[in-house]
Amino acid sequence: MIRPAITRAAPLAMLAPILALTACATTSGNDEATAPISLETMKETVRTLSSDEFEGRMPGTPGGQMTVDYLVEQFEAAGLQPGNGSSWLQEVPLVEITASDFAPLTVGDLSFDHGEDWVGVSYRQTPSTTIDNSELVFVGYGINAPERGWNDYEGVDMTGKTALILVNDPDFAAESLEGTFDGRAMTYYGRWTYKYEEAARQGAAAALIVHEDFAASYGWNVVESSWSGAQAYADTGGDGSDQTAMNGWVSNDTAAAIFDAASMDLAAMVEAASEPGFKAVSLGMPVSTSFTNSYRRYASNNVIGVLPGTERPDEYILHTAHWDHLGRCTPNAAGDDICNGAVDNATGTAGLVALAEAHVEVGAPDRTLVFLAVTAEESGLLGAEYYAANPVYPLSQTVAGINMDGIAVRGESRDVNVRGGGKSDLDAYLATALQAQGRTASPDPAPQAGYYYRSDHFPMVKRGVPMFYVKSGLDLVNGGTAAGEAAEDAYRANAYHGPDDEYDPNWDWSGLMQDLDLYFLLARDLAGTTDWPEWYEGDEFRAVRQQSCAASTGGC
C-alpha cells in the first residue's frame, strides 16, 4: 500500500550531520574543496570522458566500450559494489532500423512527398512496411486518461485504422498552469511517445501526429532530420509486433489539406478536440504508403554500482545519468567532427562518481543507494527504458530517484530550475534541501515543452517511481538572470550537440558543485527516512504507482 502523505517534521535537524560535512566543502568551487564531494574527481572525470580519445562516447563503438570500462574502474575506486549481482554491467540489446525507398503518402486522392510533407518509421523488425487503404480517423489528442475523465478513443474500434493525432495536450495554449491537463504545462499525454504507445494499445495500424511549431516546441526541420536515417530502439527480444506498423508525422500544411479534402476545417477540429466530450471522427479517406527496412542488432551496457543500506537495504534510492553522446558528427569550422559531450553529459556521469565517493566517505545510509549510468539516451532513453523494463532492483522497492543531465558550468546561482515540480511529495524534500542551501526553486521556464518527459528518469517515472529532475539555476550570483539566460543561450547556440561542447579548464565550477551538494542532500534525506513519496492526487503516474505497490509484498 502507498503510505500516508509525507510531512517533513524537523527536516533541518535530520540533515544537520550532513550539512556540517558539506557546508564548508562543496559550494565555493575552490580547488581545495575536496570533501565530501571532490572537485578534482569532477574535473578529471569530465576531462577524461569528453576527451577526443573517447570519440564522443557513441554506443556500439570503441569509444563507447572505453567509457563503460572507465566507469567500472571509477565506481570500484569510489568504493561501490557491483550493482548487478557480481557484475557492474547490465547488457542492453539494441536494434537499429533504417527505412528507405519511401512511396508517397496517399490520403484519398491526395499525394504527399516524404520529408517535405510527412515522415514515418516502423518500430517493427521487418524487411518492409506497407499501409494499404487504412481508414484515417481523427482522434483529437489521442488521449485515454481515466483519472482526468478523458478518452479520445471512446466508442471507436481502431483495429487496422490510421490514427491522426494532434501534438501536445488539449489546454497547452493556456496562459496559466490551471486546466484539465495542467494548462500550459505539458503532461505525459502530450508527448509523442505516449501517443504512439496509446495508438498501439488501441490496435491502430499506423499513427500520424500533426506537427505545429508552438505546440511541438520545435520546427518541422527538427522532425524531418530526426525521423530520417537510422533509428535505434531497445531490442525487447520480439520483433516489435506489439507496435503499430508505422509511426510518423505530417506537417501542418499536409493536415490542413487532408481536412479540406474531407470538407472539414483543421482549426475548427482542433478547437473541438480541445473540449471535453470530443468524439473521434472518420475522415472517410484511405491511407496508403510503403517503404523498406534494414536493421542490425548490437549491444551496449548500463553500468551499475551500489552502496548497500545499513537498515533497509532492500529499499532503493536511484541516481541516473547517461554516459553516451553522439560520437562523430557534422564538423565545425575548424574541421573537428567529434561531439565530445562535455556538459552533455560527461558532467552528470562524473557526478555519479563524485557523489558515490562522497556517500561512501560519509557512510552508508539506511536505504541502499544505486548509481546507474545508462546508455543510448541520445537515441531515445533506450538504456534507461531497458533498465525500467528489466529492473535489477524492483521498482516497487525503489523509493525515488535523482536524474542528472547536463549540469551547467556557469557559476553559482541563487536558484534551481525545477522540471516536474508540483507532481509529488518530492516537492517537500526539495524545499528542505534548498532551504539548507539558501537557494530557491524556479519553475520550468518552458512548461509547454514537456522537458520532464525527455530524460533518463522518465522510464522509471512512467512506471510510477517518483524522480527528481532539477536543473542548474539561471539567477546567477554574478550577473543575475540576464547573465544566466545569456550563458544558457550561448551554450545552446554554440555547443549543444556539436563539436564545441568540450572540456574547458577555465570553467567556473562553483555552480556545478552547488548542484551536486543539492543532489547529495536530497539522497541522504530520502535514504534516511521511512517515508515513501507519493504522486499527488490526479497526477498521471499515481495510478501506476498504486498498482505497482499493490502487487508488491516488500515495497511501497
XYZ file of C-alpha atoms in Angstrom:
556
model
C 0.000 0.000 0.000
C 1.054 3.591 -0.529
C 1.940 5.224 2.753
C 0.202 8.340 4.094
C 1.291 11.678 2.650
C 4.674 12.822 3.859
C 5.108 15.504 6.471
C 8.574 16.976 6.765
C 8.881 17.297 10.549
C 12.141 18.927 11.728
C 13.875 18.307 8.376
C 16.885 20.515 9.062
C 17.627 18.629 12.261
C 17.654 15.402 10.256
C 20.152 16.887 7.804
C 22.351 18.596 10.396
C 25.150 15.972 10.398
C 25.310 16.069 6.606
C 25.238 19.864 6.441
C 28.133 20.017 8.857
C 30.174 17.906 6.454
C 29.186 19.763 3.296
C 28.805 23.397 4.273
C 32.499 24.187 4.098
C 33.332 21.979 1.184
C 31.086 21.967 -1.830
C 29.586 25.361 -2.582
C 32.597 27.563 -3.135
C 34.123 25.896 -6.167
C 37.544 26.277 -4.502
C 40.111 23.806 -5.820
C 40.907 22.817 -2.229
C 37.266 21.811 -1.571
C 37.729 18.060 -1.684
C 35.359 16.671 0.947
C 32.938 15.164 0.828
C 32.329 15.946 -2.870
C 35.600 16.110 -4.763
C 36.034 18.892 -7.273
C 39.162 17.162 -8.540
C 37.172 13.993 -9.227
C 34.675 16.039 -11.201
C 37.350 17.796 -13.235
C 39.319 14.671 -14.035
C 36.278 12.541 -14.862
C 34.694 15.165 -17.124
C 38.048 15.840 -18.821
C 38.619 12.134 -19.463
C 35.131 11.259 -20.677
C 34.998 14.228 -23.047
C 38.492 13.768 -24.461
C 38.939 13.019 -28.155
C 40.262 9.602 -27.167
C 36.691 8.564 -26.268
C 35.433 9.723 -29.705
C 32.136 11.127 -28.447
C 31.062 8.046 -26.436
C 28.747 6.572 -29.057
C 27.280 3.199 -28.003
C 28.443 0.334 -30.180
C 31.812 1.955 -30.926
C 35.293 1.570 -29.378
C 34.742 4.895 -27.613
C 31.560 3.575 -26.088
C 33.331 0.482 -24.787
C 36.138 2.621 -23.368
C 33.514 4.625 -21.488
C 31.967 1.526 -19.952
C 35.373 0.186 -18.894
C 36.364 3.532 -17.400
C 33.144 3.854 -15.394
C 33.559 0.372 -13.932
C 37.040 1.387 -12.756
C 35.756 4.658 -11.279
C 32.774 3.073 -9.496
C 35.031 0.455 -7.963
C 37.612 3.057 -6.918
C 34.830 5.153 -5.344
C 34.035 2.267 -3.019
C 30.820 0.983 -4.580
C 29.907 -2.671 -5.025
C 28.873 -4.268 -8.349
C 25.221 -3.459 -8.914
C 24.006 -6.440 -10.945
C 24.868 -9.464 -8.835
C 28.611 -9.904 -9.226
C 28.678 -7.723 -12.336
C 28.914 -3.970 -12.821
C 27.072 -4.238 -16.129
C 23.574 -4.690 -17.460
C 23.677 -5.589 -21.133
C 21.274 -3.524 -23.216
C 20.330 -5.171 -26.537
C 19.638 -2.608 -29.230
C 18.325 -2.708 -32.768
C 18.925 -0.092 -35.440
C 16.315 0.192 -38.194
C 16.888 2.236 -41.339
C 13.972 2.913 -43.689
C 14.366 3.749 -47.389
C 12.533 3.677 -50.725
C 9.561 5.638 -49.446
C 6.428 5.671 -51.566
C 4.313 8.821 -51.317
C 1.762 9.002 -48.533
C -1.607 8.935 -50.248
C -4.786 10.030 -48.474
C -7.769 9.551 -50.757
C -6.849 11.386 -53.971
C -4.086 13.399 -52.266
C -0.397 12.505 -52.518
C 2.336 13.764 -50.175
C 6.117 13.597 -50.537
C 8.262 12.022 -47.854
C 10.395 14.510 -45.939
C 8.737 17.706 -47.053
C 5.164 16.680 -46.179
C 5.436 13.653 -43.891
C 7.868 11.265 -42.212
C 7.368 7.752 -40.991
C 9.246 4.825 -39.471
C 8.464 1.345 -38.281
C 9.318 0.079 -34.813
C 8.893 -3.455 -36.171
C 11.862 -5.528 -37.294
C 10.510 -6.365 -40.720
C 12.007 -6.101 -44.240
C 9.189 -3.888 -45.462
C 6.297 -1.806 -44.202
C 3.029 -1.398 -46.091
C -0.033 0.606 -45.111
C -2.729 -0.319 -47.589
C -6.060 1.529 -47.705
C -6.193 2.030 -43.943
C -9.142 4.150 -42.808
C -7.992 7.542 -41.475
C -9.572 8.519 -38.141
C -9.035 11.864 -36.416
C -8.697 11.033 -32.705
C -8.052 14.541 -31.385
C -5.105 14.480 -28.983
C -5.142 10.678 -28.844
C -5.510 10.611 -25.064
C -7.041 7.984 -22.809
C -6.806 9.388 -19.259
C -9.429 7.858 -16.932
C -8.253 9.861 -13.918
C -8.952 13.077 -15.845
C -12.246 11.935 -17.321
C -10.919 11.993 -20.889
C -10.922 9.324 -23.620
C -10.483 10.353 -27.245
C -10.853 6.735 -28.345
C -14.178 6.081 -26.640
C -16.624 4.281 -28.916
C -14.220 3.715 -31.820
C -12.577 0.459 -32.894
C -9.137 1.391 -34.266
C -8.185 -2.094 -35.465
C -6.364 -1.726 -38.787
C -7.022 2.018 -38.959
C -4.676 5.003 -39.003
C -4.907 7.492 -36.151
C -4.406 11.183 -36.997
C -3.382 12.850 -33.740
C -2.719 16.389 -32.517
C 0.577 17.108 -30.772
C 0.682 18.261 -27.112
C -2.471 18.126 -24.954
C -5.821 19.944 -25.001
C -5.015 23.046 -22.915
C -1.401 23.686 -23.993
C -2.242 27.193 -25.240
C -3.470 28.343 -21.817
C -1.723 31.281 -20.173
C -1.756 29.656 -16.732
C -0.899 26.226 -15.333
C -4.535 25.505 -14.487
C -6.643 23.123 -16.529
C -7.667 19.533 -17.105
C -4.169 18.795 -18.413
C -2.308 21.310 -16.233
C -2.821 24.225 -18.589
C 0.301 25.415 -20.374
C 2.425 22.725 -18.726
C 2.627 19.605 -20.859
C 1.637 16.323 -19.251
C 2.871 12.972 -20.482
C -0.319 12.727 -22.520
C 1.106 15.491 -24.706
C 4.312 13.664 -25.607
C 4.546 11.968 -28.979
C 5.905 8.832 -27.290
C 2.669 8.428 -25.336
C 0.530 8.984 -28.430
C 2.229 6.165 -30.321
C 2.008 3.870 -27.304
C -1.714 4.532 -26.900
C -2.420 4.111 -30.625
C -0.734 0.697 -30.451
C -2.788 -0.243 -27.395
C -5.912 0.704 -29.344
C -4.933 -1.631 -32.196
C -4.184 1.047 -34.803
C -2.226 0.061 -37.903
C -0.497 3.441 -38.021
C -0.295 6.710 -36.115
C 0.409 10.135 -37.633
C 0.912 13.210 -35.458
C 0.079 16.660 -36.801
C 3.073 18.950 -36.346
C 2.673 22.587 -35.298
C 5.698 24.666 -34.253
C 4.424 26.123 -30.986
C 2.606 23.012 -29.805
C 5.623 20.808 -30.539
C 8.180 23.407 -29.311
C 10.331 22.853 -32.414
C 10.078 23.314 -36.174
C 9.332 20.839 -38.941
C 13.070 20.799 -39.781
C 13.708 19.050 -36.449
C 11.082 16.415 -37.237
C 12.382 15.867 -40.759
C 16.006 15.438 -39.658
C 15.308 13.410 -36.524
C 12.964 10.965 -38.242
C 15.180 10.309 -41.255
C 18.037 7.828 -41.429
C 18.922 5.151 -38.889
C 16.707 4.905 -35.795
C 17.822 2.998 -32.693
C 15.413 1.160 -30.400
C 15.611 -1.154 -27.426
C 15.573 -4.758 -28.606
C 12.925 -6.303 -26.393
C 13.513 -9.801 -27.736
C 10.490 -9.816 -30.034
C 10.033 -8.327 -33.470
C 8.132 -5.222 -32.367
C 4.817 -6.684 -33.479
C 3.096 -5.142 -30.458
C 3.724 -1.722 -32.023
C 1.841 -0.035 -34.852
C 3.152 -0.889 -38.305
C 4.102 2.771 -38.831
C 4.543 5.827 -36.633
C 5.105 9.240 -38.142
C 4.270 12.909 -38.517
C 2.521 15.089 -41.067
C 3.192 18.789 -41.472
C 0.538 21.300 -40.512
C 0.000 22.155 -44.207
C -0.449 18.477 -45.008
C -3.022 18.111 -42.251
C -4.871 21.212 -43.450
C -5.070 19.768 -46.973
C -6.396 16.459 -45.634
C -9.132 18.126 -43.593
C -10.043 20.366 -46.524
C -10.431 17.298 -48.768
C -12.743 15.824 -46.104
C -14.796 19.062 -46.129
C -13.603 19.922 -42.628
C -11.607 22.820 -41.211
C -8.407 21.992 -39.301
C -8.712 24.925 -36.898
C -12.310 24.064 -36.093
C -11.410 20.417 -35.482
C -8.549 21.418 -33.180
C -10.972 23.582 -31.206
C -13.480 20.724 -30.975
C -10.794 18.253 -29.881
C -9.766 20.590 -27.064
C -13.162 20.384 -25.381
C -14.405 17.609 -23.064
C -16.624 15.057 -24.736
C -14.846 15.100 -28.119
C -15.603 12.047 -30.245
C -13.203 10.577 -32.814
C -14.170 11.292 -36.419
C -13.520 9.173 -39.512
C -12.218 11.356 -42.337
C -13.674 8.967 -44.889
C -10.408 8.523 -46.796
C -7.965 5.595 -47.014
C -4.250 5.988 -46.227
C -1.532 4.115 -48.102
C 2.258 4.123 -48.251
C 5.198 1.727 -48.167
C 8.940 1.618 -47.511
C 11.706 -0.902 -46.979
C 13.660 -1.514 -43.766
C 17.132 -2.756 -42.990
C 18.156 -3.482 -39.436
C 21.069 -4.631 -37.327
C 21.292 -5.820 -33.746
C 24.058 -4.799 -31.371
C 24.544 -4.374 -27.639
C 25.703 -1.725 -25.191
C 25.777 -1.630 -21.397
C 24.342 0.215 -18.451
C 26.885 0.487 -15.632
C 25.520 -0.067 -12.101
C 27.137 0.358 -8.713
C 25.554 0.262 -5.246
C 26.210 1.377 -1.683
C 24.114 -1.078 0.374
C 21.938 0.402 3.096
C 22.552 -0.392 6.733
C 18.962 -0.677 7.984
C 16.695 -1.174 4.970
C 18.968 -2.486 2.200
C 16.010 -3.687 0.104
C 14.714 -0.122 -0.299
C 16.494 1.861 -3.008
C 17.334 5.462 -3.874
C 18.272 5.714 -7.550
C 20.777 8.070 -9.200
C 20.725 8.202 -13.019
C 22.843 9.877 -15.696
C 23.511 8.916 -19.296
C 27.102 8.223 -20.297
C 26.614 8.245 -24.070
C 26.853 11.047 -26.599
C 26.764 11.432 -30.392
C 30.181 10.162 -31.483
C 31.306 11.602 -34.815
C 29.130 14.426 -36.101
C 28.986 17.362 -38.533
C 32.390 19.133 -38.382
C 32.692 22.680 -37.078
C 34.545 25.455 -38.892
C 37.874 24.080 -37.659
C 37.093 20.625 -39.058
C 36.521 18.992 -35.640
C 33.992 16.188 -36.113
C 33.918 14.714 -32.580
C 30.884 15.591 -30.487
C 32.656 15.316 -27.132
C 29.604 15.970 -24.926
C 31.482 17.581 -22.040
C 28.460 19.239 -20.464
C 26.013 16.779 -22.066
C 26.542 14.538 -20.231
C 30.077 13.981 -19.001
C 29.114 16.322 -16.136
C 26.184 14.181 -14.998
C 28.174 10.961 -15.428
C 31.072 12.387 -13.439
C 28.507 13.448 -10.858
C 27.644 9.781 -10.289
C 31.294 9.048 -9.500
C 31.805 12.089 -7.249
C 28.558 11.541 -5.359
C 29.406 7.870 -4.865
C 32.748 8.858 -3.352
C 31.059 11.335 -1.022
C 28.391 8.920 0.182
C 30.989 6.225 0.823
C 33.087 8.712 2.800
C 30.151 9.828 4.960
C 28.988 6.240 5.438
C 26.159 4.142 4.089
C 22.665 5.453 4.922
C 19.692 3.343 5.983
C 18.497 2.692 2.433
C 20.603 1.426 -0.487
C 21.959 3.981 -2.934
C 22.023 2.865 -6.589
C 24.232 4.628 -9.164
C 23.051 3.886 -12.708
C 24.993 5.165 -15.732
C 22.727 4.429 -18.686
C 23.497 4.044 -22.353
C 21.777 5.280 -25.527
C 19.941 8.287 -24.081
C 20.647 10.249 -27.239
C 18.847 7.538 -29.226
C 15.680 7.887 -27.154
C 16.333 6.992 -23.487
C 16.996 3.409 -24.536
C 19.301 2.330 -21.713
C 17.012 3.808 -19.085
C 13.986 2.265 -20.781
C 15.663 -1.127 -20.780
C 16.513 -0.856 -17.095
C 12.971 0.235 -16.231
C 11.531 -2.692 -18.175
C 14.105 -5.089 -16.674
C 14.960 -3.546 -13.306
C 17.805 -5.019 -11.317
C 16.111 -3.604 -8.217
C 12.304 -3.857 -8.168
C 10.638 -0.557 -8.997
C 8.104 -1.179 -6.236
C 11.055 -1.150 -3.822
C 12.641 1.910 -5.441
C 11.622 4.788 -3.195
C 12.592 7.654 -5.508
C 15.475 8.898 -7.599
C 17.599 11.783 -8.863
C 18.496 12.335 -12.518
C 21.497 14.399 -13.660
C 21.631 15.520 -17.274
C 23.889 18.396 -18.324
C 24.997 20.152 -15.119
C 25.809 23.760 -16.026
C 29.255 25.305 -15.528
C 28.336 28.985 -15.375
C 28.910 29.889 -11.728
C 26.908 29.936 -8.515
C 23.178 30.577 -8.682
C 20.515 31.707 -6.257
C 18.004 29.189 -7.627
C 17.460 25.881 -9.361
C 15.222 25.135 -12.321
C 12.599 22.553 -11.364
C 11.170 20.309 -14.048
C 8.302 18.167 -12.919
C 7.555 20.183 -9.792
C 4.074 20.132 -8.307
C 3.591 16.449 -9.056
C 4.625 14.572 -5.938
C 5.771 14.643 -2.326
C 9.302 15.140 -3.616
C 8.493 18.871 -3.560
C 8.862 18.826 0.232
C 12.292 17.198 0.092
C 13.482 19.768 -2.422
C 12.188 22.654 -0.322
C 14.086 21.331 2.686
C 17.380 20.927 0.838
C 17.096 24.320 -0.879
C 16.384 25.975 2.451
C 19.580 24.428 3.769
C 21.484 25.888 0.823
C 19.814 29.276 0.921
C 18.513 28.837 -2.612
C 15.061 28.926 -4.163
C 13.118 26.856 -6.703
C 12.252 28.473 -10.025
C 9.527 26.949 -12.200
C 10.242 25.435 -15.572
C 10.556 28.411 -17.977
C 9.059 26.372 -20.839
C 6.455 24.035 -19.278
C 4.730 23.560 -22.626
C 7.835 21.772 -23.968
C 7.444 18.866 -21.536
C 11.118 18.579 -20.614
C 10.269 16.422 -17.609
C 9.394 13.659 -20.060
C 12.649 13.833 -22.036
C 15.461 12.478 -19.868
C 16.549 9.233 -18.258
C 14.415 9.460 -15.148
C 11.282 9.233 -17.244
C 11.162 5.477 -17.996
C 11.050 4.988 -14.218
C 8.521 7.793 -13.770
C 6.041 6.353 -16.231
C 6.195 3.122 -14.247
C 5.376 5.032 -11.078
C 8.727 5.832 -9.402
C 8.899 9.492 -8.253
C 12.055 11.093 -9.656
C 13.748 14.482 -9.327
C 14.826 16.371 -12.443
C 16.309 19.567 -11.030
C 18.458 21.634 -13.401
C 21.049 24.319 -12.770
C 19.599 27.732 -11.911
C 19.617 30.806 -14.137
C 19.655 33.508 -11.447
C 23.433 33.761 -11.118
C 25.151 35.321 -8.136
C 27.296 37.236 -10.610
C 25.025 38.873 -13.160
C 21.569 37.655 -12.179
C 19.031 36.090 -14.532
C 20.240 38.068 -17.545
C 23.701 36.530 -17.233
C 22.272 33.054 -16.647
C 19.979 33.204 -19.645
C 22.773 34.562 -21.828
C 25.071 31.727 -20.786
C 22.368 29.124 -21.431
C 21.513 30.637 -24.814
C 25.192 30.720 -25.806
C 25.640 27.059 -24.890
C 22.520 26.067 -26.840
C 23.555 28.088 -29.879
C 27.252 27.271 -29.976
C 27.955 23.971 -28.227
C 24.904 21.799 -27.582
C 25.046 18.591 -29.654
C 28.027 19.933 -31.555
C 31.824 19.564 -31.582
C 32.289 22.630 -29.366
C 30.777 21.011 -26.258
C 34.317 20.431 -24.961
C 36.066 20.488 -21.606
C 37.416 23.917 -20.678
C 39.963 24.152 -17.837
C 38.780 27.722 -17.232
C 35.191 26.770 -16.382
C 33.666 28.203 -13.214
C 32.759 25.028 -11.326
C 31.129 26.694 -8.321
C 27.541 26.369 -9.573
C 28.032 22.758 -10.596
C 29.333 21.971 -7.111
C 26.274 23.700 -5.616
C 24.071 21.398 -7.653
C 25.983 18.290 -6.588
C 25.648 19.447 -2.996
C 21.880 19.628 -3.517
C 21.688 16.140 -5.044
C 23.727 14.815 -2.130
C 21.366 16.334 0.449
C 18.301 15.014 -1.374
C 19.681 11.483 -1.470
C 20.665 11.489 2.206
C 17.252 12.785 3.242
C 15.396 10.189 1.163
C 17.709 7.422 2.322
C 17.318 8.321 5.991
C 13.532 8.291 6.239
C 10.951 5.507 6.359
C 8.526 7.525 4.209
C 7.577 6.705 0.631
C 6.904 9.784 -1.546
C 3.561 9.721 -3.347
C 2.328 11.259 -6.574
C -0.313 13.872 -5.865
C -3.991 13.070 -6.322
C -4.903 13.344 -10.007
C -1.339 13.021 -11.309
C -0.984 10.813 -14.383
C 1.507 8.497 -12.618
C -0.354 7.951 -9.361
C -2.420 5.007 -10.602
C 0.526 3.023 -11.969
C 2.441 3.506 -8.702
C -0.541 2.301 -6.730
C -0.826 -0.764 -8.963
C 2.887 -1.475 -8.598
C 2.697 -1.145 -4.815
C -0.426 -3.280 -4.535
C 1.288 -6.097 -6.432
C 4.400 -5.987 -4.224
C 4.974 -7.722 -0.904
C 8.202 -5.970 0.045
C 7.969 -2.458 -1.320
C 5.847 0.665 -1.108
